[in-house]
Amino acid sequence: MAKYQEVYLQLASRIVNGELQPGQKLPSVASLAEQHNISYMTAHKVCELLCRNRLAESKARQGFFVRTILKDNVKFTSKLQVGKVGLLLSLDDPIYSNFYNRLVLRLFDAGHAPVALGCSWMMENLSHEEAGELLKSYAGAGVEILIIRGDGSFPYKALYEVRKLFRKIIFVMFYSGEMVFEDADKVLFDMRKAGFLAANHLWENNFDKFAFLTQAPASEEMRRKHGVSGKLFDLDMLDGVEEACKSHNIDFYRHGVIIAGNLPCAEPENSIKKRIRTAIEKGCNGFICMNDTRAHEVYLAAAEMGIAINKDIGVVGNFNTSIGESLNPRFSSVDLNVDMLIEGVISSLSGNTCTAPMYIQPKLIKRH
């Protein structure tokens, strides 16, 4: 992440979270430069980005001030860039639809008029040639910028071949391709940190024999056809779990098990719930879920076995959805910080391409 993006996200976070109130004066450019050990020019670029993205405004001879952030209504302006930003983002889960809806509003507020191009996974069954033709049609229709959820079914190879047709490509949330994409920005969840926070929470509550509930890996056919990496984002999360194990002197290989499968289960005899029951019977007392949805399977298995959640076994989710509040008892979950992910996308649209990924830091939401 470039230094100006890092400082931008810090200030944007304080504005979005309400720490800095509308009308409040921001630190002077000179103060920002000194505080963050950056040049005056870099500090001024940060303030300009805040203004361009409508988080701040400049007042002559007074400085920069926090603006009121768009919440429930869209304010159209003459500066809208109609149809130049194309969205290839998933809507198949509340996790992603919530991000999509909030991103669209934020893009409008920042002066863009995004166009929905469909879901990122809809290209899964296309041939390499079909995917390439579809991407070319987007460029032919006037799309200059692509914002893509980099999941494990996107045709990275096809996009790489036609990447020069687009002025900017932004991979958001995840990046699961084998290609380097040196001209693309990556605004990503820090899944390694998410795994560390989840595991660390279990260890601190004396649940030290864990199961990691995740998705099925990408098929070999998908990997070869579309250039999908053998290591998807869930394995980054697992790396964080292993890091937490080391910090607590826990043997990762003796105390951990991986339960991989997609929901809903296609074959009842191989269901995730059955494998959860087996893990509990073998002494597993902590469950780290790649997303909150999988926590529901743990609750079902525990109910059948007469096991008490938060007493006999611990559960930590990921993405911090309403499921964590609705199940009884409630469970803790990692908040991947969608608001700052959106601000990262807005920053990327306003700045130059950065070769280093921008990782958005998660936080743990503890529920007792």
Coordinates of C-alpha atoms in Angstrom, one line a residue:
M1 CA 0.0 0.0 0.0
A2 CA 1.3 3.4 -0.9
K3 CA 2.0 5.8 2.0
Y4 CA -0.6 8.3 0.8
Q5 CA -3.3 5.6 0.7
E6 CA -2.3 4.5 4.2
V7 CA -2.8 8.0 5.6
Y8 CA -5.9 8.5 3.5
L9 CA -7.5 5.4 5.0
Q10 CA -6.6 6.4 8.5
L11 CA -8.3 9.8 8.1
A12 CA -11.2 8.3 6.1
S13 CA -11.8 5.7 8.9
R14 CA -12.0 8.5 11.5
I15 CA -14.6 10.4 9.4
V16 CA -16.6 7.3 8.5
N17 CA -16.7 6.1 12.1
G18 CA -17.8 9.5 13.3
E19 CA -14.7 10.3 15.3
L20 CA -14.3 13.4 13.2
Q21 CA -17.6 15.2 12.9
P22 CA -19.0 17.2 10.0
G23 CA -17.7 20.7 10.0
Q24 CA -14.7 19.8 12.1
K25 CA -11.4 21.1 10.9
L26 CA -8.8 18.6 9.8
P27 CA -5.1 18.8 10.8
S28 CA -3.2 21.2 8.6
V29 CA -1.2 19.8 5.7
A30 CA 2.0 20.7 7.6
S31 CA 0.8 18.9 10.7
L32 CA -0.2 15.8 8.7
A33 CA 3.2 15.7 7.0
E34 CA 5.0 15.9 10.4
Q35 CA 2.6 13.5 12.2
H36 CA 2.9 10.7 9.5
N37 CA 6.5 11.4 8.5
I38 CA 5.6 12.2 4.9
S39 CA 6.4 15.0 2.5
Y40 CA 4.2 18.2 2.3
M41 CA 3.2 17.2 -1.2
T42 CA 2.1 13.7 -0.1
A43 CA 0.1 15.2 2.8
H44 CA -1.6 17.7 0.4
K45 CA -2.4 14.8 -2.0
V46 CA -4.2 13.0 0.9
C47 CA -6.3 16.1 1.6
E48 CA -7.1 16.5 -2.1
L49 CA -8.2 12.8 -2.2
L50 CA -10.5 13.4 0.8
C51 CA -12.1 16.4 -1.0
R52 CA -12.4 14.6 -4.4
N53 CA -14.1 11.7 -2.6
R54 CA -16.4 14.1 -0.8
L55 CA -15.2 13.2 2.7
A56 CA -13.8 16.7 3.2
E57 CA -14.0 20.2 1.7
S58 CA -11.5 23.0 1.3
K59 CA -12.2 26.5 2.5
A60 CA -10.0 29.3 1.2
R61 CA -7.4 30.4 3.7
Q62 CA -9.0 28.3 6.4
G63 CA -8.0 24.7 5.6
F64 CA -9.8 21.4 5.1
F65 CA -13.0 20.5 6.9
V66 CA -15.0 17.3 7.3
R67 CA -18.1 17.0 5.1
T68 CA -21.4 15.3 5.8
I69 CA -21.2 11.8 4.4
L70 CA -24.0 10.5 2.2
K71 CA -26.2 8.0 4.1
D72 CA -29.6 7.3 2.8
N73 CA -30.0 9.4 -0.4
V74 CA -28.0 9.8 -3.6
K75 CA -27.1 13.3 -4.7
F76 CA -26.6 13.4 -8.5
T77 CA -24.2 16.0 -9.8
S78 CA -23.1 17.2 -13.2
K79 CA -19.8 15.5 -12.7
L80 CA -21.1 12.0 -12.9
Q81 CA -19.0 9.8 -15.2
V82 CA -21.9 7.8 -16.6
G83 CA -21.2 4.1 -17.4
K84 CA -17.5 4.2 -17.0
V85 CA -17.2 2.0 -13.9
G86 CA -18.3 -1.6 -14.4
L87 CA -19.1 -3.9 -11.4
L88 CA -18.4 -7.6 -11.4
L89 CA -19.4 -8.4 -7.9
S90 CA -21.4 -11.2 -6.3
L91 CA -24.8 -10.8 -4.9
D92 CA -25.5 -14.4 -3.9
D93 CA -25.1 -13.8 -0.1
P94 CA -26.2 -11.0 2.3
I95 CA -22.5 -10.6 3.0
Y96 CA -21.8 -9.5 -0.6
S97 CA -25.1 -7.8 -1.4
N98 CA -24.7 -5.5 1.6
F99 CA -21.2 -4.5 0.4
Y100 CA -22.5 -4.0 -3.2
N101 CA -25.4 -1.8 -2.2
R102 CA -23.2 0.4 0.0
L103 CA -20.5 0.6 -2.6
V104 CA -22.9 1.8 -5.3
L105 CA -24.2 4.6 -3.1
R106 CA -20.7 5.6 -2.2
L107 CA -19.6 5.6 -5.9
F108 CA -22.5 7.9 -6.8
D109 CA -21.6 10.2 -3.9
A110 CA -18.0 10.3 -5.2
G111 CA -19.2 11.3 -8.7
H112 CA -19.3 8.0 -10.5
A113 CA -22.2 6.2 -12.1
P114 CA -21.5 2.5 -11.9
V115 CA -22.9 -0.1 -14.2
A116 CA -23.8 -3.7 -13.0
L117 CA -22.1 -6.2 -15.3
G118 CA -23.3 -9.3 -13.4
C119 CA -21.9 -11.5 -10.7
S120 CA -18.2 -12.4 -10.7
W121 CA -18.9 -16.1 -10.5
M122 CA -21.3 -16.1 -13.5
M123 CA -18.3 -16.6 -15.8
E124 CA -17.3 -19.9 -14.1
N125 CA -18.8 -22.1 -16.8
L126 CA -17.6 -20.0 -19.8
S127 CA -14.8 -21.3 -21.9
H128 CA -11.6 -19.2 -22.1
E129 CA -12.7 -17.8 -25.5
E130 CA -16.3 -17.0 -24.3
A131 CA -15.0 -15.2 -21.2
G132 CA -12.6 -13.1 -23.4
E133 CA -15.3 -12.1 -25.8
L134 CA -17.6 -11.1 -22.9
L135 CA -14.9 -8.9 -21.4
K136 CA -14.2 -7.3 -24.8
S137 CA -17.9 -6.5 -25.1
Y138 CA -17.7 -4.5 -21.8
A139 CA -14.9 -2.4 -23.1
G140 CA -16.7 -2.0 -26.5
A141 CA -19.7 -0.7 -24.6
G142 CA -17.7 2.1 -23.0
V143 CA -16.6 0.6 -19.6
E144 CA -13.2 2.0 -18.7
I145 CA -12.8 0.7 -15.2
L146 CA -13.6 -2.8 -13.8
I147 CA -14.2 -3.5 -10.1
I148 CA -14.1 -7.3 -9.6
R149 CA -14.5 -9.6 -6.7
G150 CA -11.5 -11.8 -7.2
D151 CA -13.1 -15.2 -6.2
G152 CA -12.0 -18.7 -7.1
S153 CA -14.1 -18.9 -10.3
F154 CA -13.2 -15.7 -12.1
P155 CA -11.5 -16.1 -15.6
Y156 CA -8.2 -14.4 -14.7
K157 CA -6.4 -15.7 -17.8
A158 CA -9.0 -14.2 -20.2
L159 CA -9.0 -10.8 -18.4
Y160 CA -5.2 -10.8 -18.4
E161 CA -5.2 -11.1 -22.2
V162 CA -7.5 -8.1 -22.7
R163 CA -6.5 -6.0 -19.7
K164 CA -5.1 -3.2 -21.8
L165 CA -8.6 -2.4 -23.0
F166 CA -9.4 -1.0 -19.6
R167 CA -8.0 2.1 -18.0
K168 CA -8.0 0.6 -14.5
I169 CA -8.8 -2.8 -13.0
I170 CA -9.5 -3.1 -9.3
F171 CA -9.8 -6.5 -7.5
V172 CA -11.8 -6.1 -4.4
M173 CA -12.3 -8.3 -1.3
F174 CA -10.1 -11.1 -2.5
Y175 CA -7.6 -11.9 -5.2
S176 CA -7.4 -15.6 -6.3
G177 CA -5.5 -15.5 -9.6
E178 CA -2.2 -16.8 -10.6
M179 CA -1.4 -13.8 -12.8
V180 CA 0.5 -10.9 -11.4
F181 CA -1.7 -8.1 -13.0
E182 CA 1.0 -5.5 -12.5
D183 CA -1.4 -2.8 -13.8
A184 CA -4.3 -3.6 -11.4
D185 CA -5.1 -2.4 -7.9
K186 CA -6.0 -4.8 -5.2
V187 CA -8.1 -3.7 -2.3
L188 CA -8.4 -6.8 -0.1
F189 CA -9.6 -8.0 3.2
D190 CA -6.6 -9.0 5.5
M191 CA -7.8 -12.6 5.8
R192 CA -4.6 -13.7 7.6
K193 CA -5.3 -11.1 10.4
A194 CA -8.9 -12.3 10.5
G195 CA -7.7 -15.9 11.1
F196 CA -5.4 -14.7 13.8
L197 CA -8.0 -12.7 15.6
A198 CA -10.6 -15.6 15.5
A199 CA -8.1 -18.2 16.7
N200 CA -6.6 -16.0 19.4
H201 CA -10.1 -15.4 20.8
L202 CA -10.7 -19.1 21.1
W203 CA -7.3 -19.7 22.8
E204 CA -7.9 -16.9 25.3
N205 CA -11.1 -18.6 26.3
N206 CA -9.4 -22.0 26.7
F207 CA -10.8 -23.6 23.5
D208 CA -7.5 -24.9 22.1
K209 CA -8.5 -27.9 19.9
F210 CA -10.0 -26.4 16.8
A211 CA -11.7 -27.1 13.6
F212 CA -11.6 -24.7 10.7
L213 CA -14.8 -24.7 8.7
T214 CA -14.2 -23.5 5.1
Q215 CA -15.2 -24.0 1.5
A216 CA -14.2 -26.7 -0.9
P217 CA -11.0 -25.9 -2.8
A218 CA -11.1 -24.8 -6.4
S219 CA -11.3 -27.7 -8.9
E220 CA -8.3 -28.5 -10.9
E221 CA -10.3 -27.9 -14.1
M222 CA -11.2 -24.4 -12.9
R223 CA -7.6 -23.7 -11.9
R224 CA -6.2 -24.6 -15.3
K225 CA -9.0 -23.1 -17.4
H226 CA -9.2 -19.7 -15.6
G227 CA -5.8 -19.3 -14.0
V228 CA -7.1 -19.7 -10.4
S229 CA -4.5 -19.9 -7.7
G230 CA -4.2 -23.1 -5.7
K231 CA -4.3 -21.0 -2.5
L232 CA -7.6 -19.2 -2.1
F233 CA -8.3 -16.5 0.5
D234 CA -9.6 -19.1 3.1
L235 CA -6.1 -20.5 3.2
D236 CA -4.7 -17.1 4.0
M237 CA -7.1 -17.1 7.0
L238 CA -5.8 -20.5 8.0
D239 CA -2.2 -19.1 7.9
G240 CA -3.4 -16.6 10.5
V241 CA -4.8 -19.4 12.6
E242 CA -1.4 -21.1 12.5
E243 CA 0.3 -17.9 13.5
A244 CA -2.0 -17.6 16.5
C245 CA -1.2 -21.2 17.4
K246 CA 2.5 -20.4 17.5
S247 CA 2.0 -17.4 19.7
H248 CA 0.2 -19.6 22.2
N249 CA 2.6 -22.5 21.9
I250 CA -0.1 -24.7 20.4
D251 CA 0.8 -27.5 18.0
F252 CA -1.1 -26.6 14.9
Y253 CA -0.9 -30.0 13.4
R254 CA -1.9 -32.0 16.5
H255 CA -4.7 -29.7 17.6
G256 CA -6.4 -28.7 14.3
V257 CA -8.6 -30.2 11.7
I258 CA -10.0 -28.7 8.5
I259 CA -13.6 -29.3 7.5
A260 CA -14.0 -28.1 3.8
G261 CA -17.3 -28.2 2.0
N262 CA -19.7 -25.9 0.2
L263 CA -23.2 -25.0 1.6
P264 CA -25.8 -26.3 1.1
C265 CA -24.4 -29.8 1.2
A266 CA -25.1 -31.8 -1.9
E267 CA -24.7 -35.3 -0.3
P268 CA -26.2 -35.8 3.2
E269 CA -23.8 -38.6 4.1
N270 CA -20.9 -36.3 3.6
S271 CA -22.6 -33.3 5.3
I272 CA -20.6 -30.7 7.1
K273 CA -22.8 -31.2 10.2
K274 CA -21.8 -34.9 10.4
R275 CA -18.1 -34.0 10.2
I276 CA -18.6 -31.4 12.9
R277 CA -20.1 -34.1 15.2
T278 CA -17.2 -36.4 14.5
A279 CA -14.7 -33.5 15.3
I280 CA -16.5 -32.9 18.7
E281 CA -16.5 -36.6 19.5
K282 CA -12.7 -36.6 18.9
G283 CA -12.2 -33.7 21.4
C284 CA -12.5 -30.6 19.2
N285 CA -13.7 -27.7 21.4
G286 CA -13.3 -24.7 19.2
F287 CA -14.8 -23.8 15.7
I288 CA -13.4 -21.1 13.4
C289 CA -15.8 -20.4 10.6
M290 CA -14.8 -18.9 7.3
N291 CA -18.1 -17.1 7.4
D292 CA -21.0 -16.8 9.9
T293 CA -23.2 -19.1 7.8
R294 CA -21.1 -22.1 8.7
A295 CA -21.6 -21.3 12.4
H296 CA -25.2 -22.4 12.1
E297 CA -24.1 -25.9 11.2
V298 CA -22.1 -26.0 14.5
Y299 CA -25.1 -25.0 16.5
L300 CA -27.2 -27.7 14.8
A301 CA -24.7 -30.4 15.6
A302 CA -24.2 -29.2 19.2
A303 CA -28.0 -29.2 19.8
E304 CA -28.2 -32.8 18.6
M305 CA -25.4 -33.8 20.9
G306 CA -26.5 -31.8 23.9
I307 CA -23.4 -29.7 23.8
A308 CA -23.5 -26.1 25.2
I309 CA -22.1 -23.3 23.0
N310 CA -19.7 -21.0 24.8
K311 CA -19.4 -23.5 27.6
D312 CA -18.4 -26.9 26.1
I313 CA -17.3 -25.5 22.7
G314 CA -16.5 -22.1 21.4
V315 CA -17.5 -20.6 18.0
V316 CA -16.0 -17.6 16.1
G317 CA -17.5 -16.4 12.9
N318 CA -16.2 -14.2 10.1
F319 CA -17.8 -11.3 8.2
N320 CA -19.9 -10.3 11.3
T321 CA -23.4 -10.7 9.9
S322 CA -26.7 -10.6 11.7
I323 CA -26.4 -14.4 12.3
G324 CA -24.0 -13.7 15.1
E325 CA -26.7 -11.8 16.9
S326 CA -29.7 -13.9 16.0
L327 CA -28.4 -17.3 17.2
N328 CA -28.8 -18.2 20.9
P329 CA -26.3 -17.9 22.5
R330 CA -24.7 -15.2 20.4
F331 CA -21.2 -15.8 19.0
S332 CA -18.2 -13.5 18.3
S333 CA -17.3 -12.8 14.8
V334 CA -14.6 -11.0 12.9
D335 CA -15.7 -7.7 11.2
L336 CA -13.7 -7.4 8.0
N337 CA -14.4 -3.7 7.9
V338 CA -16.6 -3.2 4.8
D339 CA -16.8 0.6 5.3
M340 CA -13.0 0.9 4.9
L341 CA -12.9 -1.5 2.1
I342 CA -15.3 0.8 0.2
E343 CA -13.1 3.8 1.0
G344 CA -10.1 1.8 -0.3
V345 CA -11.9 1.4 -3.6
I346 CA -12.8 5.1 -3.7
S347 CA -9.2 5.9 -3.0
S348 CA -8.0 3.6 -5.7
L349 CA -10.3 5.2 -8.3
S350 CA -8.9 8.6 -7.5
G351 CA -5.2 7.8 -7.4
N352 CA -2.5 6.2 -9.5
T353 CA -2.2 2.4 -9.7
C354 CA -0.3 1.0 -6.7
T355 CA 1.6 -2.3 -7.2
A356 CA 1.3 -3.3 -3.5
P357 CA -2.1 -4.6 -2.4
M358 CA -4.1 -2.4 0.0
Y359 CA -5.0 -4.6 3.0
I360 CA -8.0 -3.5 5.1
Q361 CA -7.6 -4.4 8.7
P362 CA -10.3 -6.4 10.4
K363 CA -11.5 -6.2 14.0
L364 CA -13.1 -8.8 16.4
I365 CA -16.6 -8.2 17.6
K366 CA -16.9 -10.0 21.0
R367 CA -20.3 -11.2 22.1
H368 CA -20.8 -12.9 25.5

